[in-house]
mmCIF file with all atom_site columns, C-alpha atoms in Angstrom:
data_model
loop_
_atom_site.group_PDB
_atom_site.id
_atom_site.type_symbol
_atom_site.label_atom_id
_atom_site.label_alt_id
_atom_site.label_comp_id
_atom_site.label_asym_id
_atom_site.label_entity_id
_atom_site.label_seq_id
_atom_site.pdbx_PDB_ins_code
_atom_site.Cartn_x
_atom_site.Cartn_y
_atom_site.Cartn_z
_atom_site.occupancy
_atom_site.B_iso_or_equiv
_atom_site.pdbx_formal_charge
_atom_site.auth_seq_id
_atom_site.auth_comp_id
_atom_site.auth_asym_id
_atom_site.auth_atom_id
_atom_site.pdbx_PDB_model_num
ATOM 1   C CA . ALA A 1 1   ? -30.047 3.294   51.916 1.00 77.00 ? 100 ALA A CA 1
ATOM 2   C CA . GLN A 1 2   ? -28.506 5.812   49.565 1.00 84.00 ? 101 GLN A CA 1
ATOM 3   C CA . THR A 1 3   ? -27.891 5.246   45.843 1.00 92.00 ? 102 THR A CA 1
ATOM 4   C CA . VAL A 1 4   ? -25.718 7.285   43.505 1.00 96.00 ? 103 VAL A CA 1
ATOM 5   C CA . THR A 1 5   ? -26.253 7.140   39.737 1.00 96.00 ? 104 THR A CA 1
ATOM 6   C CA . GLN A 1 6   ? -23.823 8.311   37.020 1.00 97.00 ? 105 GLN A CA 1
ATOM 7   C CA . SER A 1 7   ? -25.549 7.785   33.685 1.00 96.00 ? 106 SER A CA 1
ATOM 8   C CA . GLN A 1 8   ? -22.564 8.549   31.445 1.00 96.00 ? 107 GLN A CA 1
ATOM 9   C CA . PRO A 1 9   ? -20.142 5.569   31.420 1.00 96.00 ? 108 PRO A CA 1
ATOM 10  C CA . GLU A 1 10  ? -17.789 7.409   29.118 1.00 97.00 ? 109 GLU A CA 1
ATOM 11  C CA . MET A 1 11  ? -17.262 10.816  27.741 1.00 97.00 ? 110 MET A CA 1
ATOM 12  C CA . SER A 1 12  ? -14.605 12.567  25.644 1.00 97.00 ? 111 SER A CA 1
ATOM 13  C CA . VAL A 1 13  ? -13.911 16.206  24.982 1.00 97.00 ? 112 VAL A CA 1
ATOM 14  C CA . GLN A 1 14  ? -11.308 18.277  23.153 1.00 97.00 ? 113 GLN A CA 1
ATOM 15  C CA . GLU A 1 15  ? -8.660  19.922  25.202 1.00 97.00 ? 114 GLU A CA 1
ATOM 16  C CA . ALA A 1 16  ? -9.580  23.447  26.450 1.00 97.00 ? 115 ALA A CA 1
ATOM 17  C CA . GLU A 1 17  ? -13.312 22.743  26.105 1.00 97.00 ? 116 GLU A CA 1
ATOM 18  C CA . THR A 1 18  ? -15.793 22.567  29.001 1.00 98.00 ? 117 THR A CA 1
ATOM 19  C CA . VAL A 1 19  ? -17.393 19.289  30.027 1.00 98.00 ? 118 VAL A CA 1
ATOM 20  C CA . THR A 1 20  ? -20.169 18.427  32.473 1.00 98.00 ? 119 THR A CA 1
ATOM 21  C CA . LEU A 1 21  ? -20.422 15.101  34.237 1.00 98.00 ? 120 LEU A CA 1
ATOM 22  C CA . SER A 1 22  ? -23.793 14.236  35.720 1.00 98.00 ? 121 SER A CA 1
ATOM 23  C CA . CYS A 1 23  ? -24.678 12.630  38.982 1.00 98.00 ? 122 CYS A CA 1
ATOM 24  C CA . THR A 1 24  ? -28.030 11.955  40.695 1.00 98.00 ? 123 THR A CA 1
ATOM 25  C CA . TYR A 1 25  ? -28.570 10.420  44.066 1.00 96.00 ? 124 TYR A CA 1
ATOM 26  C CA . ASP A 1 26  ? -31.406 9.181   46.215 1.00 95.00 ? 125 ASP A CA 1
ATOM 27  C CA . THR A 1 27  ? -31.659 9.639   49.925 1.00 90.00 ? 126 THR A CA 1
ATOM 28  C CA . SER A 1 28  ? -34.039 10.294  52.736 1.00 88.00 ? 127 SER A CA 1
ATOM 29  C CA . GLU A 1 29  ? -31.422 12.192  54.710 1.00 85.00 ? 128 GLU A CA 1
ATOM 30  C CA . SER A 1 30  ? -31.680 15.959  54.990 1.00 83.00 ? 129 SER A CA 1
ATOM 31  C CA . ASN A 1 31  ? -28.080 16.491  56.048 1.00 85.00 ? 130 ASN A CA 1
ATOM 32  C CA . TYR A 1 32  ? -25.322 14.964  53.919 1.00 89.00 ? 131 TYR A CA 1
ATOM 33  C CA . TYR A 1 33  ? -22.246 15.722  51.823 1.00 91.00 ? 132 TYR A CA 1
ATOM 34  C CA . LEU A 1 34  ? -21.410 15.132  48.174 1.00 93.00 ? 133 LEU A CA 1
ATOM 35  C CA . PHE A 1 35  ? -18.034 14.598  46.657 1.00 94.00 ? 134 PHE A CA 1
ATOM 36  C CA . TRP A 1 36  ? -16.360 14.150  43.327 1.00 97.00 ? 135 TRP A CA 1
ATOM 37  C CA . TYR A 1 37  ? -13.248 12.037  43.265 1.00 96.00 ? 136 TYR A CA 1
ATOM 38  C CA . LYS A 1 38  ? -10.924 11.532  40.371 1.00 97.00 ? 137 LYS A CA 1
ATOM 39  C CA . GLN A 1 39  ? -9.029  8.306   39.627 1.00 96.00 ? 138 GLN A CA 1
ATOM 40  C CA . PRO A 1 40  ? -6.357  8.701   36.951 1.00 95.00 ? 139 PRO A CA 1
ATOM 41  C CA . PRO A 1 41  ? -4.645  5.707   35.327 1.00 91.00 ? 140 PRO A CA 1
ATOM 42  C CA . SER A 1 42  ? -2.182  5.718   38.238 1.00 88.00 ? 141 SER A CA 1
ATOM 43  C CA . ARG A 1 43  ? -5.106  4.378   40.333 1.00 90.00 ? 142 ARG A CA 1
ATOM 44  C CA . GLN A 1 44  ? -4.947  7.002   43.070 1.00 90.00 ? 143 GLN A CA 1
ATOM 45  C CA . MET A 1 45  ? -8.248  8.395   44.343 1.00 94.00 ? 144 MET A CA 1
ATOM 46  C CA . ILE A 1 46  ? -8.015  12.093  44.476 1.00 94.00 ? 145 ILE A CA 1
ATOM 47  C CA . LEU A 1 47  ? -10.599 14.449  45.960 1.00 94.00 ? 146 LEU A CA 1
ATOM 48  C CA . VAL A 1 48  ? -11.790 16.984  43.419 1.00 96.00 ? 147 VAL A CA 1
ATOM 49  C CA . ILE A 1 49  ? -14.468 18.918  45.224 1.00 95.00 ? 148 ILE A CA 1
ATOM 50  C CA . ARG A 1 50  ? -16.899 18.691  48.170 1.00 93.00 ? 149 ARG A CA 1
ATOM 51  C CA . GLN A 1 51  ? -20.438 20.184  48.706 1.00 93.00 ? 150 GLN A CA 1
ATOM 52  C CA . GLU A 1 52  ? -22.378 20.433  51.905 1.00 89.00 ? 151 GLU A CA 1
ATOM 53  C CA . ALA A 1 53  ? -26.102 19.758  51.318 1.00 89.00 ? 152 ALA A CA 1
ATOM 54  C CA . TYR A 1 54  ? -27.115 22.623  53.687 1.00 88.00 ? 153 TYR A CA 1
ATOM 55  C CA . LYS A 1 55  ? -25.252 25.105  51.609 1.00 88.00 ? 154 LYS A CA 1
ATOM 56  C CA . GLN A 1 56  ? -27.039 26.653  48.620 1.00 86.00 ? 155 GLN A CA 1
ATOM 57  C CA . GLN A 1 57  ? -23.919 28.025  47.153 1.00 92.00 ? 156 GLN A CA 1
ATOM 58  C CA . ASN A 1 58  ? -22.245 25.853  44.647 1.00 95.00 ? 157 ASN A CA 1
ATOM 59  C CA . ALA A 1 59  ? -18.700 24.674  45.480 1.00 95.00 ? 158 ALA A CA 1
ATOM 60  C CA . THR A 1 60  ? -15.782 25.707  43.165 1.00 96.00 ? 159 THR A CA 1
ATOM 61  C CA . GLU A 1 61  ? -12.135 24.665  43.081 1.00 94.00 ? 160 GLU A CA 1
ATOM 62  C CA . ASN A 1 62  ? -10.201 26.447  40.317 1.00 96.00 ? 161 ASN A CA 1
ATOM 63  C CA . ARG A 1 63  ? -11.431 24.963  37.017 1.00 97.00 ? 162 ARG A CA 1
ATOM 64  C CA . PHE A 1 64  ? -13.823 22.608  38.794 1.00 98.00 ? 163 PHE A CA 1
ATOM 65  C CA . SER A 1 65  ? -17.335 23.641  39.879 1.00 97.00 ? 164 SER A CA 1
ATOM 66  C CA . VAL A 1 66  ? -20.565 21.814  40.771 1.00 97.00 ? 165 VAL A CA 1
ATOM 67  C CA . ASN A 1 67  ? -24.206 22.477  40.021 1.00 97.00 ? 166 ASN A CA 1
ATOM 68  C CA . PHE A 1 68  ? -25.936 21.253  43.114 1.00 96.00 ? 167 PHE A CA 1
ATOM 69  C CA . GLN A 1 69  ? -29.766 21.001  42.812 1.00 95.00 ? 168 GLN A CA 1
ATOM 70  C CA . LYS A 1 70  ? -30.979 19.636  46.170 1.00 94.00 ? 169 LYS A CA 1
ATOM 71  C CA . ALA A 1 71  ? -34.609 19.255  45.224 1.00 93.00 ? 170 ALA A CA 1
ATOM 72  C CA . ALA A 1 72  ? -33.825 17.399  42.115 1.00 95.00 ? 171 ALA A CA 1
ATOM 73  C CA . LYS A 1 73  ? -31.041 15.450  43.955 1.00 95.00 ? 172 LYS A CA 1
ATOM 74  C CA . SER A 1 74  ? -28.591 16.300  41.219 1.00 97.00 ? 173 SER A CA 1
ATOM 75  C CA . PHE A 1 75  ? -24.870 17.030  41.625 1.00 97.00 ? 174 PHE A CA 1
ATOM 76  C CA . SER A 1 76  ? -23.090 17.617  38.349 1.00 98.00 ? 175 SER A CA 1
ATOM 77  C CA . LEU A 1 77  ? -19.397 18.448  37.937 1.00 98.00 ? 176 LEU A CA 1
ATOM 78  C CA . LYS A 1 78  ? -18.215 21.022  35.410 1.00 98.00 ? 177 LYS A CA 1
ATOM 79  C CA . ILE A 1 79  ? -14.671 21.042  34.293 1.00 98.00 ? 178 ILE A CA 1
ATOM 80  C CA . SER A 1 80  ? -13.641 24.290  32.426 1.00 98.00 ? 179 SER A CA 1
ATOM 81  C CA . ASP A 1 81  ? -10.635 24.662  30.116 1.00 98.00 ? 180 ASP A CA 1
ATOM 82  C CA . SER A 1 82  ? -10.035 20.960  30.190 1.00 97.00 ? 181 SER A CA 1
ATOM 83  C CA . GLN A 1 83  ? -6.489  19.676  30.266 1.00 97.00 ? 182 GLN A CA 1
ATOM 84  C CA . LEU A 1 84  ? -4.815  16.439  29.257 1.00 97.00 ? 183 LEU A CA 1
ATOM 85  C CA . GLY A 1 85  ? -4.225  15.674  32.943 1.00 96.00 ? 184 GLY A CA 1
ATOM 86  C CA . ASP A 1 86  ? -7.976  15.608  33.580 1.00 97.00 ? 185 ASP A CA 1
ATOM 87  C CA . THR A 1 87  ? -8.184  12.307  31.741 1.00 97.00 ? 186 THR A CA 1
ATOM 88  C CA . ALA A 1 88  ? -9.433  9.906   34.423 1.00 97.00 ? 187 ALA A CA 1
ATOM 89  C CA . MET A 1 89  ? -12.355 8.094   35.961 1.00 97.00 ? 188 MET A CA 1
ATOM 90  C CA . TYR A 1 90  ? -14.591 10.469  37.915 1.00 98.00 ? 189 TYR A CA 1
ATOM 91  C CA . PHE A 1 91  ? -16.706 9.151   40.758 1.00 97.00 ? 190 PHE A CA 1
ATOM 92  C CA . CYS A 1 92  ? -19.556 10.941  42.492 1.00 97.00 ? 191 CYS A CA 1
ATOM 93  C CA . ALA A 1 93  ? -19.910 9.999   46.144 1.00 94.00 ? 192 ALA A CA 1
ATOM 94  C CA . PHE A 1 94  ? -22.531 10.503  48.835 1.00 92.00 ? 193 PHE A CA 1
ATOM 95  C CA . GLY A 1 95  ? -21.422 10.833  52.533 1.00 88.00 ? 194 GLY A CA 1
ATOM 96  C CA . THR A 1 96  ? -23.539 10.867  55.670 1.00 79.00 ? 195 THR A CA 1
ATOM 97  C CA . PRO A 1 97  ? -22.104 13.158  58.439 1.00 69.00 ? 196 PRO A CA 1
ATOM 98  C CA . PHE A 1 98  ? -22.851 11.393  61.683 1.00 65.00 ? 197 PHE A CA 1
ATOM 99  C CA . GLY A 1 99  ? -22.211 8.120   63.329 1.00 55.00 ? 198 GLY A CA 1
ATOM 100 C CA . ASN A 1 100 ? -22.123 5.951   60.238 1.00 56.00 ? 199 ASN A CA 1
ATOM 101 C CA . GLU A 1 101 ? -19.735 7.685   58.000 1.00 70.00 ? 200 GLU A CA 1
ATOM 102 C CA . LYS A 1 102 ? -19.027 5.982   54.752 1.00 82.00 ? 201 LYS A CA 1
ATOM 103 C CA . LEU A 1 103 ? -18.940 6.946   51.110 1.00 88.00 ? 202 LEU A CA 1
ATOM 104 C CA . THR A 1 104 ? -21.432 5.541   48.658 1.00 91.00 ? 203 THR A CA 1
ATOM 105 C CA . PHE A 1 105 ? -20.020 5.764   45.162 1.00 94.00 ? 204 PHE A CA 1
ATOM 106 C CA . GLY A 1 106 ? -21.576 5.943   41.747 1.00 96.00 ? 205 GLY A CA 1
ATOM 107 C CA . THR A 1 107 ? -20.329 3.659   38.964 1.00 96.00 ? 206 THR A CA 1
ATOM 108 C CA . GLY A 1 108 ? -18.025 6.294   37.537 1.00 97.00 ? 207 GLY A CA 1
ATOM 109 C CA . THR A 1 109 ? -17.565 8.190   34.273 1.00 98.00 ? 208 THR A CA 1
ATOM 110 C CA . ARG A 1 110 ? -14.462 7.620   32.236 1.00 97.00 ? 209 ARG A CA 1
ATOM 111 C CA . LEU A 1 111 ? -13.439 11.012  30.829 1.00 98.00 ? 210 LEU A CA 1
ATOM 112 C CA . THR A 1 112 ? -10.834 11.288  28.008 1.00 97.00 ? 211 THR A CA 1
ATOM 113 C CA . ILE A 1 113 ? -9.421  14.661  27.051 1.00 97.00 ? 212 ILE A CA 1
ATOM 114 C CA . ILE A 1 114 ? -8.378  14.698  23.408 1.00 97.00 ? 213 ILE A CA 1
ATOM 115 C CA . PRO A 1 115 ? -5.305  16.658  22.337 1.00 96.00 ? 214 PRO A CA 1
ATOM 116 C CA . ASP B 2 1   ? 5.561   12.281  53.455 1.00 64.00 ? 81  ASP B CA 1
ATOM 117 C CA . THR B 2 2   ? 2.961   9.842   52.183 1.00 69.00 ? 82  THR B CA 1
ATOM 118 C CA . ALA B 2 3   ? -0.400  10.406  53.900 1.00 91.00 ? 83  ALA B CA 1
ATOM 119 C CA . VAL B 2 4   ? -2.089  7.053   53.582 1.00 96.00 ? 84  VAL B CA 1
ATOM 120 C CA . SER B 2 5   ? 0.253   4.235   52.609 1.00 96.00 ? 85  SER B CA 1
ATOM 121 C CA . GLN B 2 6   ? -0.726  0.641   51.768 1.00 96.00 ? 86  GLN B CA 1
ATOM 122 C CA . THR B 2 7   ? 1.509   -2.346  51.331 1.00 97.00 ? 87  THR B CA 1
ATOM 123 C CA . PRO B 2 8   ? 1.918   -4.268  49.197 1.00 97.00 ? 88  PRO B CA 1
ATOM 124 C CA . LYS B 2 9   ? 0.841   -2.487  45.972 1.00 96.00 ? 89  LYS B CA 1
ATOM 125 C CA . TYR B 2 10  ? 0.434   -5.741  44.077 1.00 97.00 ? 90  TYR B CA 1
ATOM 126 C CA . LEU B 2 11  ? -0.299  -9.210  45.521 1.00 97.00 ? 91  LEU B CA 1
ATOM 127 C CA . VAL B 2 12  ? -0.537  -12.271 43.380 1.00 97.00 ? 92  VAL B CA 1
ATOM 128 C CA . THR B 2 13  ? -1.358  -15.540 45.091 1.00 97.00 ? 93  THR B CA 1
ATOM 129 C CA . GLN B 2 14  ? -3.086  -18.897 44.674 1.00 96.00 ? 94  GLN B CA 1
ATOM 130 C CA . MET B 2 15  ? -6.648  -19.705 45.571 1.00 96.00 ? 95  MET B CA 1
ATOM 131 C CA . GLY B 2 16  ? -6.966  -20.970 49.205 1.00 97.00 ? 96  GLY B CA 1
ATOM 132 C CA . ASN B 2 17  ? -4.065  -18.967 50.600 1.00 97.00 ? 97  ASN B CA 1
ATOM 133 C CA . ASP B 2 18  ? -4.200  -16.439 53.433 1.00 97.00 ? 98  ASP B CA 1
ATOM 134 C CA . LYS B 2 19  ? -2.854  -12.919 52.854 1.00 97.00 ? 99  LYS B CA 1
ATOM 135 C CA . SER B 2 20  ? -2.708  -9.573  54.601 1.00 97.00 ? 100 SER B CA 1
ATOM 136 C CA . ILE B 2 21  ? -2.768  -5.989  53.449 1.00 98.00 ? 101 ILE B CA 1
ATOM 137 C CA . LYS B 2 22  ? -1.321  -3.255  55.682 1.00 98.00 ? 102 LYS B CA 1
ATOM 138 C CA . CYS B 2 23  ? -2.376  0.355   55.812 1.00 97.00 ? 103 CYS B CA 1
ATOM 139 C CA . GLU B 2 24  ? -0.970  3.242   57.841 1.00 97.00 ? 104 GLU B CA 1
ATOM 140 C CA . GLN B 2 25  ? -1.908  6.878   57.895 1.00 96.00 ? 105 GLN B CA 1
ATOM 141 C CA . ASN B 2 26  ? 0.175   9.778   59.198 1.00 95.00 ? 106 ASN B CA 1
ATOM 142 C CA . LEU B 2 27  ? -2.527  12.457  59.012 1.00 93.00 ? 107 LEU B CA 1
ATOM 143 C CA . GLY B 2 28  ? -3.592  12.155  62.692 1.00 92.00 ? 108 GLY B CA 1
ATOM 144 C CA . HIS B 2 29  ? -7.073  10.919  61.549 1.00 91.00 ? 109 HIS B CA 1
ATOM 145 C CA . ASP B 2 30  ? -9.114  8.755   63.920 1.00 88.00 ? 110 ASP B CA 1
ATOM 146 C CA . THR B 2 31  ? -11.279 6.985   61.278 1.00 90.00 ? 111 THR B CA 1
ATOM 147 C CA . MET B 2 32  ? -10.032 4.485   58.734 1.00 93.00 ? 112 MET B CA 1
ATOM 148 C CA . TYR B 2 33  ? -11.786 2.497   56.038 1.00 93.00 ? 113 TYR B CA 1
ATOM 149 C CA . TRP B 2 34  ? -11.316 -0.404  53.570 1.00 95.00 ? 114 TRP B CA 1
ATOM 150 C CA . TYR B 2 35  ? -12.991 -0.229  50.220 1.00 95.00 ? 115 TYR B CA 1
ATOM 151 C CA . LYS B 2 36  ? -13.095 -2.804  47.409 1.00 96.00 ? 116 LYS B CA 1
ATOM 152 C CA . GLN B 2 37  ? -12.980 -1.816  43.781 1.00 96.00 ? 117 GLN B CA 1
ATOM 153 C CA . ASP B 2 38  ? -14.098 -4.536  41.377 1.00 94.00 ? 118 ASP B CA 1
ATOM 154 C CA . SER B 2 39  ? -13.182 -5.134  37.845 1.00 92.00 ? 119 SER B CA 1
ATOM 155 C CA . LYS B 2 40  ? -15.865 -2.744  36.633 1.00 92.00 ? 120 LYS B CA 1
ATOM 156 C CA . LYS B 2 41  ? -14.281 -0.026  38.778 1.00 92.00 ? 121 LYS B CA 1
ATOM 157 C CA . PHE B 2 42  ? -17.190 -0.048  41.272 1.00 93.00 ? 122 PHE B CA 1
ATOM 158 C CA . LEU B 2 43  ? -16.078 1.003   44.718 1.00 94.00 ? 123 LEU B CA 1
ATOM 159 C CA . LYS B 2 44  ? -17.864 -0.311  47.825 1.00 93.00 ? 124 LYS B CA 1
ATOM 160 C CA . ILE B 2 45  ? -17.192 0.149   51.555 1.00 92.00 ? 125 ILE B CA 1
ATOM 161 C CA . MET B 2 46  ? -16.118 -2.948  53.445 1.00 94.00 ? 126 MET B CA 1
ATOM 162 C CA . PHE B 2 47  ? -15.219 -1.731  56.982 1.00 91.00 ? 127 PHE B CA 1
ATOM 163 C CA . SER B 2 48  ? -14.610 1.363   58.971 1.00 89.00 ? 128 SER B CA 1
ATOM 164 C CA . TYR B 2 49  ? -12.905 1.778   62.294 1.00 90.00 ? 129 TYR B CA 1
ATOM 165 C CA . ASN B 2 50  ? -13.062 4.787   64.630 1.00 86.00 ? 130 ASN B CA 1
ATOM 166 C CA . ASN B 2 51  ? -10.344 4.907   67.298 1.00 85.00 ? 131 ASN B CA 1
ATOM 167 C CA . LYS B 2 52  ? -9.704  1.244   66.810 1.00 84.00 ? 132 LYS B CA 1
ATOM 168 C CA . GLU B 2 53  ? -13.361 0.315   67.125 1.00 86.00 ? 133 GLU B CA 1
ATOM 169 C CA . LEU B 2 54  ? -15.320 -1.328  64.281 1.00 88.00 ? 134 LEU B CA 1
ATOM 170 C CA . ILE B 2 55  ? -18.191 0.981   63.278 1.00 84.00 ? 135 ILE B CA 1
ATOM 171 C CA . ILE B 2 56  ? -19.113 -0.254  59.849 1.00 81.00 ? 136 ILE B CA 1
ATOM 172 C CA . ASN B 2 57  ? -19.104 -3.880  58.583 1.00 83.00 ? 137 ASN B CA 1
ATOM 173 C CA . GLU B 2 58  ? -20.935 -4.104  55.236 1.00 84.00 ? 138 GLU B CA 1
ATOM 174 C CA . THR B 2 59  ? -21.894 -7.775  55.079 1.00 79.00 ? 139 THR B CA 1
ATOM 175 C CA . VAL B 2 60  ? -18.436 -8.846  54.199 1.00 88.00 ? 140 VAL B CA 1
ATOM 176 C CA . PRO B 2 61  ? -17.667 -12.546 54.387 1.00 91.00 ? 141 PRO B CA 1
ATOM 177 C CA . ASN B 2 62  ? -16.105 -13.827 57.603 1.00 92.00 ? 142 ASN B CA 1
ATOM 178 C CA . ARG B 2 63  ? -12.969 -14.662 55.670 1.00 96.00 ? 143 ARG B CA 1
ATOM 179 C CA . PHE B 2 64  ? -12.164 -10.965 55.751 1.00 96.00 ? 144 PHE B CA 1
ATOM 180 C CA . SER B 2 65  ? -10.921 -9.766  59.100 1.00 94.00 ? 145 SER B CA 1
ATOM 181 C CA . PRO B 2 66  ? -9.806  -6.222  59.746 1.00 94.00 ? 146 PRO B CA 1
ATOM 182 C CA . LYS B 2 67  ? -7.518  -5.384  62.640 1.00 94.00 ? 147 LYS B CA 1
ATOM 183 C CA . SER B 2 68  ? -6.655  -1.950  64.030 1.00 93.00 ? 148 SER B CA 1
ATOM 184 C CA . PRO B 2 69  ? -3.807  -2.041  66.513 1.00 93.00 ? 149 PRO B CA 1
ATOM 185 C CA . ASP B 2 70  ? -3.960  1.717   66.892 1.00 92.00 ? 150 ASP B CA 1
ATOM 186 C CA . LYS B 2 71  ? -5.803  4.536   65.219 1.00 90.00 ? 151 LYS B CA 1
ATOM 187 C CA . ALA B 2 72  ? -3.012  5.084   62.617 1.00 95.00 ? 152 ALA B CA 1
ATOM 188 C CA . HIS B 2 73  ? -3.088  1.487   61.363 1.00 96.00 ? 153 HIS B CA 1
ATOM 189 C CA . LEU B 2 74  ? -5.812  -0.670  59.796 1.00 96.00 ? 154 LEU B CA 1
ATOM 190 C CA . ASN B 2 75  ? -4.788  -3.997  58.315 1.00 97.00 ? 155 ASN B CA 1
ATOM 191 C CA . LEU B 2 76  ? -6.924  -6.418  56.382 1.00 97.00 ? 156 LEU B CA 1
ATOM 192 C CA . HIS B 2 77  ? -6.419  -10.168 56.634 1.00 97.00 ? 157 HIS B CA 1
ATOM 193 C CA . ILE B 2 78  ? -8.034  -12.464 54.185 1.00 97.00 ? 158 ILE B CA 1
ATOM 194 C CA . ASN B 2 79  ? -8.384  -16.225 54.709 1.00 96.00 ? 159 ASN B CA 1
ATOM 195 C CA . SER B 2 80  ? -8.962  -18.926 52.137 1.00 97.00 ? 160 SER B CA 1
ATOM 196 C CA . LEU B 2 81  ? -8.736  -16.581 49.111 1.00 97.00 ? 161 LEU B CA 1
ATOM 197 C CA . GLU B 2 82  ? -11.322 -17.158 46.359 1.00 96.00 ? 162 GLU B CA 1
ATOM 198 C CA . LEU B 2 83  ? -11.261 -16.007 42.730 1.00 96.00 ? 163 LEU B CA 1
ATOM 199 C CA . GLY B 2 84  ? -13.932 -13.452 43.410 1.00 94.00 ? 164 GLY B CA 1
ATOM 200 C CA . ASP B 2 85  ? -11.589 -11.730 45.820 1.00 96.00 ? 165 ASP B CA 1
ATOM 201 C CA . SER B 2 86  ? -9.594  -10.403 42.890 1.00 97.00 ? 166 SER B CA 1
ATOM 202 C CA . ALA B 2 87  ? -9.936  -6.623  43.092 1.00 97.00 ? 167 ALA B CA 1
ATOM 203 C CA . VAL B 2 88  ? -8.205  -3.436  44.081 1.00 97.00 ? 168 VAL B CA 1
ATOM 204 C CA . TYR B 2 89  ? -8.482  -2.791  47.861 1.00 97.00 ? 169 TYR B CA 1
ATOM 205 C CA . PHE B 2 90  ? -8.216  0.833   48.975 1.00 97.00 ? 170 PHE B CA 1
ATOM 206 C CA . CYS B 2 91  ? -7.555  2.026   52.485 1.00 97.00 ? 171 CYS B CA 1
ATOM 207 C CA . ALA B 2 92  ? -8.770  5.487   53.446 1.00 94.00 ? 172 ALA B CA 1
ATOM 208 C CA . SER B 2 93  ? -8.822  7.731   56.430 1.00 93.00 ? 173 SER B CA 1
ATOM 209 C CA . SER B 2 94  ? -10.708 10.821  57.591 1.00 90.00 ? 174 SER B CA 1
ATOM 210 C CA . GLN B 2 95  ? -10.942 12.971  60.643 1.00 85.00 ? 175 GLN B CA 1
ATOM 211 C CA . GLY B 2 96  ? -13.579 12.030  63.016 1.00 67.00 ? 176 GLY B CA 1
ATOM 212 C CA . ALA B 2 97  ? -16.863 10.323  62.892 1.00 58.00 ? 177 ALA B CA 1
ATOM 213 C CA . GLY B 2 98  ? -19.423 12.990  63.721 1.00 56.00 ? 178 GLY B CA 1
ATOM 214 C CA . LEU B 2 99  ? -17.484 15.961  62.449 1.00 57.00 ? 179 LEU B CA 1
ATOM 215 C CA . GLY B 2 100 ? -19.537 16.197  59.460 1.00 62.00 ? 180 GLY B CA 1
ATOM 216 C CA . GLY B 2 101 ? -18.528 14.949  55.978 1.00 69.00 ? 181 GLY B CA 1
ATOM 217 C CA . GLN B 2 102 ? -14.787 15.209  56.387 1.00 77.00 ? 182 GLN B CA 1
ATOM 218 C CA . PRO B 2 103 ? -13.059 14.249  53.078 1.00 84.00 ? 183 PRO B CA 1
ATOM 219 C CA . GLN B 2 104 ? -11.526 10.799  52.918 1.00 89.00 ? 184 GLN B CA 1
ATOM 220 C CA . HIS B 2 105 ? -7.914  10.424  51.923 1.00 93.00 ? 185 HIS B CA 1
ATOM 221 C CA . PHE B 2 106 ? -7.168  7.292   50.013 1.00 95.00 ? 186 PHE B CA 1
ATOM 222 C CA . GLY B 2 107 ? -4.065  5.103   49.724 1.00 95.00 ? 187 GLY B CA 1
ATOM 223 C CA . ASP B 2 108 ? -2.817  4.067   46.278 1.00 94.00 ? 188 ASP B CA 1
ATOM 224 C CA . GLY B 2 109 ? -4.609  0.724   46.462 1.00 96.00 ? 189 GLY B CA 1
ATOM 225 C CA . THR B 2 110 ? -3.492  -2.843  46.534 1.00 97.00 ? 190 THR B CA 1
ATOM 226 C CA . ARG B 2 111 ? -4.252  -4.973  43.392 1.00 97.00 ? 191 ARG B CA 1
ATOM 227 C CA . LEU B 2 112 ? -5.037  -8.505  44.551 1.00 97.00 ? 192 LEU B CA 1
ATOM 228 C CA . SER B 2 113 ? -4.970  -11.165 41.849 1.00 97.00 ? 193 SER B CA 1
ATOM 229 C CA . ILE B 2 114 ? -6.025  -14.761 42.579 1.00 96.00 ? 194 ILE B CA 1
ATOM 230 C CA . LEU B 2 115 ? -4.729  -17.462 40.378 1.00 92.00 ? 195 LEU B CA 1
#
């Protein structure tokens, strides 16, 4: 079974600064996918970014990028030029590709952007 | 043009009652899921269906019975509600078991409160 660990329950950062949220996971799978989801106070679950384990290149989506270290089983999220709208819970999630697709979530990091 | 819609958004009821939550997606996806988010924000898979067939049942009590009349709908019926069932329930959908880590799209959640 897979496990996902987010060791930072809460973080805060000044607006416009850069912040990195950490995530580690444990799996015996060789082929898998990793995701970051954002849950603002509105309760929606919004996909932020997705990474295929077989790709060495780190995924980026505008101000969001990941640092994927497969050997270390680490998948951190970097948010550049943070904005007030980035205030949310951030969940790291592990997905298996075939036949038994489900997301295994970490416990989340509550990120607050300070004006 | 809501992609994944759940009804109701809020549900307050007495212990021992039976209730249902409905979910519909208009994305043309063939896989749908139910997740439970507890009071500590931890998200856990409950069920998934692919083309109306159950493919994941994560040791959920028999009081929970999902039903998928077609691939665009996945409803959750809960019998004999208990205090521990209080949570936010999220429906999600994705394209295709076996297509490799397709992102899951979430509904806005249903907050269930048991009195």
